[in-house]
mmCIF file of C-alpha atoms in Angstrom:
data_model
loop_
_atom_site.group_PDB
_atom_site.id
_atom_site.type_symbol
_atom_site.label_atom_id
_atom_site.label_comp_id
_atom_site.label_asym_id
_atom_site.label_seq_id
_atom_site.Cartn_x
_atom_site.Cartn_y
_atom_site.Cartn_z
ATOM 1 C CA UNK V 728 95.892 83.327 221.504
ATOM 2 C CA UNK V 729 97.120 86.574 219.978
ATOM 3 C CA UNK V 730 100.231 88.112 221.510
ATOM 4 C CA UNK V 731 100.333 91.893 221.738
ATOM 5 C CA UNK V 732 103.426 94.084 222.004
ATOM 6 C CA UNK V 733 103.015 97.777 222.794
ATOM 7 C CA UNK V 734 105.575 100.508 222.306
ATOM 8 C CA UNK V 735 105.795 104.259 222.136
ATOM 9 C CA UNK V 736 105.045 105.357 225.668
ATOM 10 C CA UNK V 737 107.022 108.061 227.384
ATOM 11 C CA UNK V 738 106.914 111.438 229.064
ATOM 12 C CA UNK V 739 105.599 114.601 227.477
ATOM 13 C CA UNK V 740 104.459 118.027 228.556
ATOM 14 C CA UNK V 741 100.814 119.013 228.520
ATOM 15 C CA UNK V 742 99.703 119.908 225.021
ATOM 16 C CA UNK V 743 102.184 117.518 223.455
ATOM 17 C CA UNK V 744 101.681 114.391 221.401
ATOM 18 C CA UNK V 745 102.649 110.729 221.518
ATOM 19 C CA UNK V 746 101.945 107.738 219.315
ATOM 20 C CA UNK V 747 101.539 104.270 220.748
ATOM 21 C CA UNK V 748 101.916 101.134 218.659
ATOM 22 C CA UNK V 749 100.559 97.653 219.222
ATOM 23 C CA UNK V 750 101.818 94.789 217.104
ATOM 24 C CA UNK V 751 99.659 91.658 217.051
ATOM 25 C CA UNK V 752 101.269 88.263 216.526
ATOM 26 C CA UNK V 753 98.345 86.622 214.758
ATOM 27 C CA UNK V 754 95.271 87.268 212.695
ATOM 28 C CA UNK V 755 91.705 86.163 213.104
ATOM 29 C CA UNK V 756 88.799 86.407 210.708
ATOM 30 C CA UNK V 757 86.953 88.791 213.000
ATOM 31 C CA UNK V 758 88.348 91.086 215.661
ATOM 32 C CA UNK V 759 88.022 94.052 217.953
ATOM 33 C CA UNK V 760 91.254 95.828 218.841
ATOM 34 C CA UNK V 761 92.066 98.936 220.781
ATOM 35 C CA UNK V 762 93.181 100.518 224.016
ATOM 36 C CA UNK V 763 92.378 100.752 227.695
ATOM 37 C CA UNK V 764 94.287 102.683 230.334
ATOM 38 C CA UNK V 765 94.731 102.655 234.088
ATOM 39 C CA UNK V 766 95.970 105.514 236.208
ATOM 40 C CA UNK V 767 97.414 104.983 239.700
ATOM 41 C CA UNK V 768 94.651 104.425 242.213
ATOM 42 C CA UNK V 769 91.960 104.420 239.547
ATOM 43 C CA UNK V 770 89.950 101.779 237.775
ATOM 44 C CA UNK V 771 90.793 100.594 234.313
ATOM 45 C CA UNK V 772 89.237 102.856 231.682
ATOM 46 C CA UNK V 773 88.171 102.330 228.087
ATOM 47 C CA UNK V 774 90.024 104.582 225.628
ATOM 48 C CA UNK V 775 88.948 103.462 222.180
ATOM 49 C CA UNK V 776 88.720 100.562 219.751
ATOM 50 C CA UNK V 777 88.352 99.642 216.123
ATOM 51 C CA UNK V 778 86.210 96.719 214.999
ATOM 52 C CA UNK V 779 86.568 94.407 212.059
ATOM 53 C CA UNK V 780 86.193 94.761 209.221
ATOM 54 C CA UNK V 781 85.925 98.357 208.252
ATOM 55 C CA UNK V 782 87.552 101.340 209.857
ATOM 56 C CA UNK V 783 84.856 102.325 212.329
ATOM 57 C CA UNK V 784 86.280 103.519 215.614
ATOM 58 C CA UNK V 785 84.749 104.207 218.988
ATOM 59 C CA UNK V 786 86.221 106.477 221.648
ATOM 60 C CA UNK V 787 85.669 107.452 225.233
ATOM 61 C CA UNK V 788 84.247 110.946 225.566
ATOM 62 C CA UNK V 789 87.335 111.994 227.510
ATOM 63 C CA UNK V 790 89.616 111.457 224.496
ATOM 64 C CA UNK V 791 87.280 112.099 221.568
ATOM 65 C CA UNK V 792 88.743 114.681 219.218
ATOM 66 C CA UNK V 793 92.237 114.300 220.687
ATOM 67 C CA UNK V 794 93.063 110.610 220.175
ATOM 68 C CA UNK V 795 92.929 108.717 216.899
ATOM 69 C CA UNK V 796 93.110 104.970 216.337
ATOM 70 C CA UNK V 797 94.401 103.584 213.076
ATOM 71 C CA UNK V 798 95.513 100.201 211.825
ATOM 72 C CA UNK V 799 98.093 98.986 209.351
ATOM 73 C CA UNK V 800 96.613 95.727 208.108
ATOM 74 C CA UNK V 801 99.761 94.673 206.281
ATOM 75 C CA UNK V 802 101.828 95.022 209.461
ATOM 76 C CA UNK V 803 99.003 93.820 211.726
ATOM 77 C CA UNK V 804 99.707 96.822 213.917
ATOM 78 C CA UNK V 805 97.381 99.293 215.575
ATOM 79 C CA UNK V 806 98.289 102.840 216.503
ATOM 80 C CA UNK V 807 96.978 105.323 219.035
ATOM 81 C CA UNK V 808 97.853 108.877 218.069
ATOM 82 C CA UNK V 809 97.433 111.106 221.104
ATOM 83 C CA UNK V 810 97.412 114.876 220.760
ATOM 84 C CA UNK V 811 96.657 117.778 223.091
ATOM 85 C CA UNK V 812 97.691 115.572 225.971
ATOM 86 C CA UNK V 813 96.594 116.500 229.470
ATOM 87 C CA UNK V 814 98.003 115.501 232.868
ATOM 88 C CA UNK V 815 94.874 113.424 233.418
ATOM 89 C CA UNK V 816 95.895 111.257 230.462
ATOM 90 C CA UNK V 817 98.763 109.927 232.571
ATOM 91 C CA UNK V 818 98.308 106.173 232.861
ATOM 92 C CA UNK V 819 99.530 102.780 231.787
ATOM 93 C CA UNK V 820 98.023 102.132 228.374
ATOM 94 C CA UNK V 821 97.088 98.585 227.430
ATOM 95 C CA UNK V 822 96.464 97.235 223.980
ATOM 96 C CA UNK V 823 93.555 94.793 223.791
ATOM 97 C CA UNK V 824 92.392 92.303 221.184
ATOM 98 C CA UNK V 825 89.470 89.961 220.876
ATOM 99 C CA UNK V 826 88.831 87.539 218.024
ATOM 100 C CA UNK V 827 85.209 88.607 217.716
ATOM 101 C CA UNK V 828 83.387 91.734 216.663
ATOM 102 C CA UNK V 829 82.237 92.878 220.083
ATOM 103 C CA UNK V 830 78.816 94.484 220.144
ATOM 104 C CA UNK V 831 78.665 98.233 220.680
ATOM 105 C CA UNK V 832 77.116 98.039 224.130
ATOM 106 C CA UNK V 833 79.992 95.876 225.403
ATOM 107 C CA UNK V 834 82.983 97.684 223.917
ATOM 108 C CA UNK V 835 83.795 99.462 227.170
ATOM 109 C CA UNK V 836 83.923 96.277 229.214
ATOM 110 C CA UNK V 837 87.461 95.060 229.728
ATOM 111 C CA UNK V 838 86.429 91.475 230.381
ATOM 112 C CA UNK V 839 85.175 91.239 226.799
ATOM 113 C CA UNK V 840 88.761 91.179 225.526
ATOM 114 C CA UNK V 841 90.699 87.921 225.692
ATOM 115 C CA UNK V 842 94.120 89.324 224.913
ATOM 116 C CA UNK V 843 95.983 92.124 226.684
ATOM 117 C CA UNK V 844 99.414 93.611 226.140
ATOM 118 C CA UNK V 845 101.908 94.242 228.919
ATOM 119 C CA UNK V 846 101.157 97.960 229.024
ATOM 120 C CA UNK V 847 103.186 101.067 228.292
ATOM 121 C CA UNK V 848 103.498 104.097 230.557
ATOM 122 C CA UNK V 849 102.390 107.527 229.399
ATOM 123 C CA UNK V 850 103.212 110.458 231.662
ATOM 124 C CA UNK V 851 101.974 113.979 230.949
ATOM 125 C CA UNK V 852 103.400 116.792 233.049
ATOM 126 C CA UNK V 853 101.787 120.170 233.544
#
């Protein structure tokens, strides 16, 4: 089991930026790691992920071009750089990790990921 610890949430005005971090406690030979979010009264939503073992990333259409996922392999930490934030980005953001390279067609399915962080709140005001 990989433990995940998120940080970096907060409040920002529309158009602003935030960077979330997710530190993983362990390493596996293969992995998929990234972010989901859930707004009040809404279903959990895929944000984006990176898959082992290159740097290929996959994003939801709603964040493409505004959010960027990166990973520091030495620190075993993933980042979500969020720019041009909108009020509709307001949500609790969850870091996810699975010890397999999830196939493309299943990346958006939350039940594919065995490990979830505790979540960090992001609030964007208009």
